[in-house]
mmCIF file of C-alpha atoms in Angstrom:
data_model
loop_
_atom_site.group_PDB
_atom_site.id
_atom_site.type_symbol
_atom_site.label_atom_id
_atom_site.label_comp_id
_atom_site.label_asym_id
_atom_site.label_seq_id
_atom_site.Cartn_x
_atom_site.Cartn_y
_atom_site.Cartn_z
ATOM 1 C CA MET A 1 1.821 -18.868 25.693
ATOM 2 C CA ALA A 2 -0.423 -15.846 25.658
ATOM 3 C CA TYR A 3 1.202 -12.463 25.334
ATOM 4 C CA THR A 4 0.214 -8.833 24.985
ATOM 5 C CA ASN A 5 1.559 -6.116 22.751
ATOM 6 C CA GLU A 6 3.722 -4.911 25.647
ATOM 7 C CA ALA A 7 5.237 -8.322 26.449
ATOM 8 C CA ASN A 8 8.583 -7.682 24.728
ATOM 9 C CA ILE A 9 8.778 -3.934 25.387
ATOM 10 C CA GLU A 10 10.991 -2.018 27.804
ATOM 11 C CA ILE A 11 10.284 1.672 28.352
ATOM 12 C CA ASN A 12 13.004 3.849 29.897
ATOM 13 C CA SER A 13 11.397 6.853 31.560
ATOM 14 C CA THR A 14 14.701 8.762 31.521
ATOM 15 C CA ASN A 15 15.002 8.410 27.729
ATOM 16 C CA PRO A 16 11.453 8.419 26.322
ATOM 17 C CA ASP A 17 12.631 8.542 22.689
ATOM 18 C CA VAL A 18 14.031 5.015 22.901
ATOM 19 C CA ILE A 19 12.184 1.702 23.206
ATOM 20 C CA LYS A 20 13.850 -1.615 23.847
ATOM 21 C CA TYR A 21 12.245 -4.386 21.836
ATOM 22 C CA LEU A 22 13.473 -7.882 22.672
ATOM 23 C CA GLY A 23 16.483 -6.218 24.307
ATOM 24 C CA THR A 24 17.438 -4.064 21.276
ATOM 25 C CA PRO A 25 17.191 -0.262 21.731
ATOM 26 C CA ILE A 26 15.299 1.437 18.884
ATOM 27 C CA SER A 27 15.066 5.223 18.800
ATOM 28 C CA ARG A 28 12.752 7.717 17.147
ATOM 29 C CA THR A 29 15.652 8.613 14.819
ATOM 30 C CA ASP A 30 15.995 4.965 13.775
ATOM 31 C CA VAL A 31 12.310 4.820 12.860
ATOM 32 C CA VAL A 32 12.475 8.055 10.846
ATOM 33 C CA LYS A 33 15.492 6.729 8.908
ATOM 34 C CA LEU A 34 13.690 3.471 8.161
ATOM 35 C CA ALA A 35 10.547 5.340 7.053
ATOM 36 C CA ASN A 36 12.522 7.575 4.697
ATOM 37 C CA ALA A 37 14.480 4.637 3.253
ATOM 38 C CA MET A 38 11.321 2.641 2.564
ATOM 39 C CA ALA A 39 9.593 5.550 0.856
ATOM 40 C CA ASP A 40 12.668 6.521 -1.184
ATOM 41 C CA ASP A 41 13.219 2.920 -2.318
ATOM 42 C CA ALA A 42 9.584 2.562 -3.357
ATOM 43 C CA GLU A 43 9.851 5.761 -5.383
ATOM 44 C CA ALA A 44 13.034 4.494 -7.063
ATOM 45 C CA TRP A 45 11.453 1.141 -7.963
ATOM 46 C CA TRP A 46 8.382 2.879 -9.357
ATOM 47 C CA SER A 47 10.672 4.981 -11.547
ATOM 48 C CA LYS A 48 12.357 1.774 -12.731
ATOM 49 C CA LEU A 49 8.984 0.459 -13.914
ATOM 50 C CA LEU A 50 8.730 3.413 -16.302
ATOM 51 C CA GLY A 51 11.092 1.543 -18.610
ATOM 52 C CA GLY A 52 13.450 4.440 -19.258
ATOM 53 C CA ILE A 53 10.856 7.214 -19.337
ATOM 54 C CA SER A 54 11.772 10.170 -17.158
ATOM 55 C CA PRO A 55 9.451 10.535 -14.133
ATOM 56 C CA SER A 56 9.109 14.209 -15.079
ATOM 57 C CA SER A 57 7.448 13.120 -18.339
ATOM 58 C CA VAL A 58 4.616 11.337 -16.542
ATOM 59 C CA PRO A 59 1.395 13.400 -16.587
ATOM 60 C CA LYS A 60 0.886 15.481 -13.487
ATOM 61 C CA PHE A 61 -2.172 14.995 -11.324
ATOM 62 C CA PRO A 62 -4.675 17.872 -11.321
ATOM 63 C CA GLU A 63 -4.321 20.355 -8.483
ATOM 64 C CA ARG A 64 -7.751 19.342 -7.245
ATOM 65 C CA MET A 65 -8.819 15.709 -7.444
ATOM 66 C CA THR A 66 -12.321 14.366 -6.923
ATOM 67 C CA ASP A 67 -13.087 11.300 -4.830
ATOM 68 C CA TYR A 68 -16.784 11.010 -4.071
ATOM 69 C CA PHE A 69 -16.739 8.509 -1.240
ATOM 70 C CA ARG A 70 -20.520 8.282 -1.142
ATOM 71 C CA ASN A 71 -20.446 6.840 -4.655
ATOM 72 C CA THR A 72 -20.626 3.101 -4.013
ATOM 73 C CA GLN A 73 -21.420 2.077 -7.584
ATOM 74 C CA PRO A 74 -19.330 -0.937 -8.702
ATOM 75 C CA GLY A 75 -16.387 0.206 -10.782
ATOM 76 C CA TYR A 76 -16.107 3.693 -9.260
ATOM 77 C CA SER A 77 -12.896 5.118 -7.794
ATOM 78 C CA PHE A 78 -11.049 8.424 -7.951
ATOM 79 C CA LEU A 79 -9.095 6.832 -10.819
ATOM 80 C CA SER A 80 -12.193 6.546 -12.991
ATOM 81 C CA ASP A 81 -13.913 9.765 -11.918
ATOM 82 C CA PRO A 82 -14.234 11.812 -15.140
ATOM 83 C CA ALA A 83 -13.580 15.031 -13.221
ATOM 84 C CA ASN A 84 -9.954 13.969 -12.664
ATOM 85 C CA LYS A 85 -9.234 13.372 -16.384
ATOM 86 C CA LEU A 86 -6.410 10.904 -15.725
ATOM 87 C CA ASP A 87 -4.516 9.560 -18.736
ATOM 88 C CA ARG A 88 -4.213 6.016 -17.375
ATOM 89 C CA ASP A 89 -3.069 4.638 -20.741
ATOM 90 C CA PHE A 90 0.029 6.838 -20.788
ATOM 91 C CA LEU A 91 2.516 4.143 -19.749
ATOM 92 C CA VAL A 92 0.659 1.399 -21.627
ATOM 93 C CA ARG A 93 1.166 3.321 -24.880
ATOM 94 C CA HIS A 94 4.895 3.609 -24.238
ATOM 95 C CA LEU A 95 5.565 0.011 -23.130
ATOM 96 C CA ALA A 96 3.022 -2.276 -24.821
ATOM 97 C CA THR A 97 5.106 -3.139 -27.901
ATOM 98 C CA ARG A 98 8.123 -3.935 -25.698
ATOM 99 C CA LEU A 99 6.230 -6.290 -23.395
ATOM 100 C CA PHE A 100 4.855 -8.956 -25.765
ATOM 101 C CA ASP A 101 5.981 -11.302 -28.512
ATOM 102 C CA PHE A 102 3.028 -11.811 -30.840
ATOM 103 C CA PRO A 103 2.927 -14.996 -32.980
ATOM 104 C CA ALA A 104 2.890 -14.669 -36.766
ATOM 105 C CA GLY A 105 -0.622 -13.995 -37.957
ATOM 106 C CA LEU A 106 -1.668 -13.764 -34.304
ATOM 107 C CA ASP A 107 -2.242 -17.527 -34.421
ATOM 108 C CA GLY A 108 -0.994 -18.983 -31.156
ATOM 109 C CA PRO A 109 -0.216 -17.957 -27.572
ATOM 110 C CA ILE A 110 1.202 -14.536 -26.729
ATOM 111 C CA SER A 111 4.454 -14.583 -24.765
ATOM 112 C CA LEU A 112 6.315 -11.947 -22.801
ATOM 113 C CA THR A 113 9.547 -10.558 -24.180
ATOM 114 C CA ASP A 114 12.678 -10.560 -22.029
ATOM 115 C CA PHE A 115 11.835 -6.967 -21.162
ATOM 116 C CA GLY A 116 8.308 -8.022 -20.225
ATOM 117 C CA LEU A 117 9.537 -10.834 -17.958
ATOM 118 C CA VAL A 118 11.918 -8.492 -16.147
ATOM 119 C CA TRP A 119 9.166 -5.855 -15.869
ATOM 120 C CA ALA A 120 6.771 -8.401 -14.322
ATOM 121 C CA ASP A 121 9.391 -9.501 -11.756
ATOM 122 C CA ASP A 122 10.200 -5.883 -10.908
ATOM 123 C CA TYR A 123 6.483 -5.126 -10.567
ATOM 124 C CA ASP A 124 5.969 -7.902 -8.022
ATOM 125 C CA PHE A 125 8.984 -6.666 -6.031
ATOM 126 C CA PHE A 126 7.691 -3.088 -6.118
ATOM 127 C CA LEU A 127 4.224 -4.216 -5.041
ATOM 128 C CA THR A 128 5.667 -5.975 -1.991
ATOM 129 C CA LEU A 129 7.667 -2.858 -1.150
ATOM 130 C CA LEU A 130 4.499 -0.786 -1.516
ATOM 131 C CA MET A 131 2.778 -3.152 0.901
ATOM 132 C CA SER A 132 5.680 -2.627 3.326
ATOM 133 C CA ILE A 133 5.272 1.154 3.406
ATOM 134 C CA THR A 134 1.475 0.798 3.602
ATOM 135 C CA PHE A 135 2.029 -1.470 6.591
ATOM 136 C CA PHE A 136 4.608 0.657 8.387
ATOM 137 C CA LEU A 137 3.945 4.309 7.500
ATOM 138 C CA GLY A 138 0.228 4.793 8.077
ATOM 139 C CA GLY A 139 -0.059 4.638 11.855
ATOM 140 C CA ALA A 140 -0.131 1.531 14.014
ATOM 141 C CA PRO A 141 0.892 -1.398 11.772
ATOM 142 C CA PRO A 142 -2.214 -3.400 10.815
ATOM 143 C CA ARG A 143 -2.873 -7.106 10.629
ATOM 144 C CA PHE A 144 -1.692 -8.737 7.420
ATOM 145 C CA THR A 145 -5.250 -9.872 6.679
ATOM 146 C CA GLU A 146 -6.347 -6.218 6.745
ATOM 147 C CA LEU A 147 -3.794 -5.327 4.077
ATOM 148 C CA GLU A 148 -5.015 -8.210 1.912
ATOM 149 C CA THR A 149 -8.482 -6.659 1.687
ATOM 150 C CA LEU A 150 -7.417 -3.212 0.458
ATOM 151 C CA THR A 151 -9.388 -2.334 -2.680
ATOM 152 C CA PHE A 152 -9.040 0.831 -4.751
ATOM 153 C CA GLU A 153 -12.262 0.328 -6.750
ATOM 154 C CA ASN A 154 -15.821 -0.564 -5.747
ATOM 155 C CA THR A 155 -16.882 -4.121 -6.498
ATOM 156 C CA SER A 156 -20.289 -5.763 -6.408
ATOM 157 C CA GLU A 157 -19.508 -6.952 -2.858
ATOM 158 C CA LEU A 158 -17.146 -4.350 -1.378
ATOM 159 C CA VAL A 159 -16.924 -0.582 -1.163
ATOM 160 C CA ARG A 160 -13.376 0.588 -1.917
ATOM 161 C CA ASN A 161 -11.189 1.388 1.084
ATOM 162 C CA VAL A 162 -8.351 3.268 -0.634
ATOM 163 C CA VAL A 163 -9.587 6.856 -0.890
ATOM 164 C CA LEU A 164 -8.371 10.447 -1.144
ATOM 165 C CA ASP A 165 -8.517 12.826 1.811
ATOM 166 C CA ASP A 166 -9.472 16.486 1.587
ATOM 167 C CA ASP A 167 -5.798 17.402 1.025
ATOM 168 C CA TYR A 168 -5.581 14.712 -1.708
ATOM 169 C CA SER A 169 -3.391 12.417 0.369
ATOM 170 C CA VAL A 170 -4.235 8.715 0.325
ATOM 171 C CA ASN A 171 -6.189 7.230 3.211
ATOM 172 C CA THR A 172 -7.037 3.595 3.782
ATOM 173 C CA LEU A 173 -9.915 2.144 5.773
ATOM 174 C CA LEU A 174 -8.625 -1.262 6.796
ATOM 175 C CA ARG A 175 -11.363 -3.884 7.029
ATOM 176 C CA TYR A 176 -11.728 -5.658 10.326
ATOM 177 C CA ASN A 177 -14.718 -7.628 11.578
ATOM 178 C CA LYS A 178 -15.458 -5.953 14.889
ATOM 179 C CA THR A 179 -18.470 -7.308 16.730
ATOM 180 C CA THR A 180 -18.724 -5.130 19.856
ATOM 181 C CA LYS A 181 -21.620 -2.700 19.945
ATOM 182 C CA SER A 182 -19.450 0.314 20.789
ATOM 183 C CA THR A 183 -17.170 -0.262 17.803
ATOM 184 C CA ARG A 184 -20.043 -0.832 15.392
ATOM 185 C CA GLU A 185 -21.525 2.518 16.341
ATOM 186 C CA PHE A 186 -18.671 4.637 14.994
ATOM 187 C CA LEU A 187 -16.695 2.655 12.419
ATOM 188 C CA PRO A 188 -18.113 2.908 8.871
ATOM 189 C CA SER A 189 -19.327 -0.217 7.134
ATOM 190 C CA LEU A 190 -17.488 -1.291 3.999
ATOM 191 C CA ARG A 191 -19.895 -4.047 3.043
ATOM 192 C CA ARG A 192 -23.072 -3.615 1.077
ATOM 193 C CA ALA A 193 -26.089 -2.676 3.195
ATOM 194 C CA SER A 194 -27.892 -5.775 1.956
ATOM 195 C CA GLN A 195 -25.435 -8.025 3.778
ATOM 196 C CA PRO A 196 -26.179 -9.253 7.315
ATOM 197 C CA ALA A 197 -24.681 -7.126 10.097
ATOM 198 C CA ALA A 198 -22.525 -10.047 11.230
ATOM 199 C CA GLU A 199 -20.814 -10.016 7.818
ATOM 200 C CA GLN A 200 -20.275 -6.264 7.608
ATOM 201 C CA ALA A 201 -16.608 -5.382 8.119
ATOM 202 C CA ARG A 202 -15.625 -2.068 9.681
ATOM 203 C CA GLY A 203 -12.995 0.374 8.495
ATOM 204 C CA ILE A 204 -10.018 1.404 10.626
ATOM 205 C CA PRO A 205 -8.550 4.605 9.123
ATOM 206 C CA ARG A 206 -4.893 5.101 8.220
ATOM 207 C CA ALA A 207 -3.388 8.267 6.672
ATOM 208 C CA TYR A 208 -0.245 8.621 4.548
ATOM 209 C CA ASP A 209 2.113 11.548 4.020
ATOM 210 C CA ALA A 210 2.612 13.424 0.762
ATOM 211 C CA GLN A 211 5.495 11.297 -0.549
ATOM 212 C CA VAL A 212 3.859 7.927 0.138
ATOM 213 C CA SER A 213 0.500 9.185 -1.177
ATOM 214 C CA MET A 214 2.138 10.284 -4.431
ATOM 215 C CA ILE A 215 3.780 6.862 -4.877
ATOM 216 C CA MET A 216 0.426 5.148 -4.354
ATOM 217 C CA LYS A 217 -1.428 7.459 -6.753
ATOM 218 C CA ARG A 218 1.236 7.155 -9.455
ATOM 219 C CA HIS A 219 1.181 3.395 -9.151
ATOM 220 C CA LEU A 220 -2.594 3.105 -9.363
ATOM 221 C CA ALA A 221 -2.851 5.611 -12.199
ATOM 222 C CA TYR A 222 0.056 4.545 -14.415
ATOM 223 C CA THR A 223 1.908 1.317 -13.580
ATOM 224 C CA LEU A 224 -1.110 -0.739 -12.528
ATOM 225 C CA PRO A 225 -2.733 -0.480 -16.010
ATOM 226 C CA VAL A 226 0.435 -2.010 -17.507
ATOM 227 C CA ALA A 227 0.225 -4.908 -15.040
ATOM 228 C CA GLN A 228 -3.467 -5.338 -15.847
ATOM 229 C CA LEU A 229 -2.624 -5.508 -19.559
ATOM 230 C CA ILE A 230 -0.069 -8.254 -18.924
ATOM 231 C CA ALA A 231 -2.550 -10.160 -16.746
ATOM 232 C CA GLU A 232 -5.216 -9.947 -19.450
ATOM 233 C CA PHE A 233 -3.138 -11.202 -22.379
ATOM 234 C CA TYR A 234 -0.445 -13.400 -20.823
ATOM 235 C CA PRO A 235 -1.796 -16.986 -20.612
ATOM 236 C CA GLU A 236 0.234 -17.916 -17.515
ATOM 237 C CA VAL A 237 -1.684 -15.432 -15.348
ATOM 238 C CA SER A 238 -4.808 -17.100 -13.966
ATOM 239 C CA ASP A 239 -8.273 -15.695 -14.576
ATOM 240 C CA ALA A 240 -8.669 -15.248 -10.811
ATOM 241 C CA SER A 241 -5.503 -13.125 -10.553
ATOM 242 C CA CYS A 242 -6.552 -11.108 -13.578
ATOM 243 C CA GLU A 243 -9.963 -10.394 -12.059
ATOM 244 C CA ARG A 244 -8.620 -9.475 -8.592
ATOM 245 C CA MET A 245 -6.045 -7.134 -10.111
ATOM 246 C CA LYS A 246 -8.937 -4.942 -11.265
ATOM 247 C CA SER A 247 -9.763 -3.900 -7.718
ATOM 248 C CA TYR A 248 -7.353 -5.306 -5.099
ATOM 249 C CA MET A 249 -4.340 -3.207 -4.132
ATOM 250 C CA PHE A 250 -1.848 -5.999 -3.512
ATOM 251 C CA GLN A 251 -2.585 -8.561 -6.192
ATOM 252 C CA SER A 252 0.510 -9.805 -8.016
ATOM 253 C CA PHE A 253 0.632 -11.957 -11.152
ATOM 254 C CA ASP A 254 0.924 -15.131 -9.048
ATOM 255 C CA GLY A 255 -1.826 -14.201 -6.578
ATOM 256 C CA PRO A 256 -2.122 -11.999 -3.491
ATOM 257 C CA ILE A 257 1.200 -10.832 -2.033
ATOM 258 C CA ARG A 258 2.200 -13.449 0.518
ATOM 259 C CA ARG A 259 2.917 -12.823 4.173
ATOM 260 C CA SER A 260 6.330 -14.454 3.719
ATOM 261 C CA ALA A 261 7.254 -11.823 1.099
ATOM 262 C CA LEU A 262 6.244 -8.967 3.414
ATOM 263 C CA ASN A 263 8.184 -10.605 6.249
ATOM 264 C CA LYS A 264 11.299 -10.717 4.088
ATOM 265 C CA HIS A 265 11.088 -7.014 3.242
ATOM 266 C CA LEU A 266 10.432 -5.937 6.831
ATOM 267 C CA ARG A 267 13.240 -8.075 8.221
ATOM 268 C CA GLY A 268 15.647 -6.628 5.674
ATOM 269 C CA TYR A 269 14.867 -3.013 6.550
ATOM 270 C CA THR A 270 14.744 -3.520 10.313
ATOM 271 C CA HIS A 271 18.053 -5.407 10.209
ATOM 272 C CA ILE A 272 19.680 -2.344 8.614
ATOM 273 C CA TYR A 273 18.018 0.415 10.657
ATOM 274 C CA PHE A 274 17.069 -1.301 13.945
ATOM 275 C CA ASP A 275 19.988 -3.748 14.163
ATOM 276 C CA THR A 276 17.486 -6.558 14.662
ATOM 277 C CA MET A 277 15.165 -8.423 12.294
ATOM 278 C CA LEU A 278 11.452 -7.864 12.858
ATOM 279 C CA GLY A 279 8.748 -9.537 10.792
ATOM 280 C CA VAL A 280 5.054 -8.717 10.572
ATOM 281 C CA ARG A 281 4.101 -9.760 14.108
ATOM 282 C CA ASP A 282 7.099 -8.134 15.764
ATOM 283 C CA CYS A 283 6.665 -4.925 13.761
ATOM 284 C CA ARG A 284 3.037 -4.742 14.894
ATOM 285 C CA GLN A 285 4.062 -5.114 18.546
ATOM 286 C CA PHE A 286 6.845 -2.569 18.235
ATOM 287 C CA GLY A 287 4.690 -0.164 16.221
ATOM 288 C CA GLN A 288 1.929 -0.165 18.829
ATOM 289 C CA ALA A 289 4.420 0.563 21.600
ATOM 290 C CA PHE A 290 6.142 3.239 19.514
ATOM 291 C CA MET A 291 2.850 5.066 18.986
ATOM 292 C CA ASN A 292 1.723 4.702 22.589
ATOM 293 C CA HIS A 293 4.959 5.709 24.309
ATOM 294 C CA VAL A 294 7.190 7.622 21.868
ATOM 295 C CA THR A 295 4.705 9.358 19.562
ATOM 296 C CA PRO A 296 1.278 9.333 21.209
ATOM 297 C CA HIS A 297 0.137 11.617 18.390
ATOM 298 C CA TYR A 298 1.324 9.880 15.218
ATOM 299 C CA ARG A 299 0.963 13.027 13.120
ATOM 300 C CA ASN A 300 3.965 14.487 14.998
ATOM 301 C CA PHE A 301 6.113 11.622 13.742
ATOM 302 C CA MET A 302 4.754 11.926 10.213
ATOM 303 C CA ARG A 303 5.522 15.668 10.212
ATOM 304 C CA GLU A 304 9.087 14.790 11.145
ATOM 305 C CA HIS A 305 9.201 12.315 8.250
ATOM 306 C CA ILE A 306 7.713 14.872 5.844
ATOM 307 C CA SER A 307 10.116 17.643 6.918
ATOM 308 C CA THR A 308 13.039 15.275 6.436
ATOM 309 C CA VAL A 309 11.806 14.484 2.920
ATOM 310 C CA ASN A 310 11.345 18.161 2.084
ATOM 311 C CA GLU A 311 14.890 18.988 3.185
ATOM 312 C CA GLN A 312 16.379 16.446 0.779
#
């Protein structure tokens, strides 16, 4: 049966801060609580990946960071821009000897230590949680396929779509193959100019607040290099996963983060804060209605989230 985004929505004009989704009332306050819980949990799991190092010991980002979006050379990102002088090997230096068991004389396969196995499992969990906040806290929730294509570094085929804004917050340009003339006129292309127009995806912008942006930047700068090291030297990680981890945002050791994993996270959080379990499709429907009817200007909601974070 065909349905629209409004099919399961009830709007009460006398109480505009509440939406009923599938009969369950969900308020603006509920959404703010869920947003804060997701972001706080992601920050806690990132700290866990430091392996006992205090978060305050991690190198600070420069006050001004460079991201030259017009630079489409393969391999470029704000992470590799020499002007930012990021010490991306910081966590690798601290954890490398705890991650691997090397055979005597280096003759034979390298295996992960017990610490390394736990770290890899925790990393995959964190990455799914990071996908959850990317999905839910950047505006109208996107399609899952749009999240799958997020890249933080230019490749030979794609221009990166995880970038820094003027205030150094993280923005994403979600790839979606729009074919209408009006859409093609204003959405930027993220494919190489040499590709046919029919194959050129367009970018739909999403912006993230200061807390979520910091989690993303810390992950890309410090914990991702550890995961890349494991992928490079651990034989059980496929060559394809190792290669994709160099540029794709949500690439785990087993492959791209699965929709079922994102569903599980979203259902868990919505069960606690919305008193109903919403997966990817339901969260997209609810999120569209929430933006259209409760927070027509999404920045107002994000300011509320940011002010709540700053008060803590």
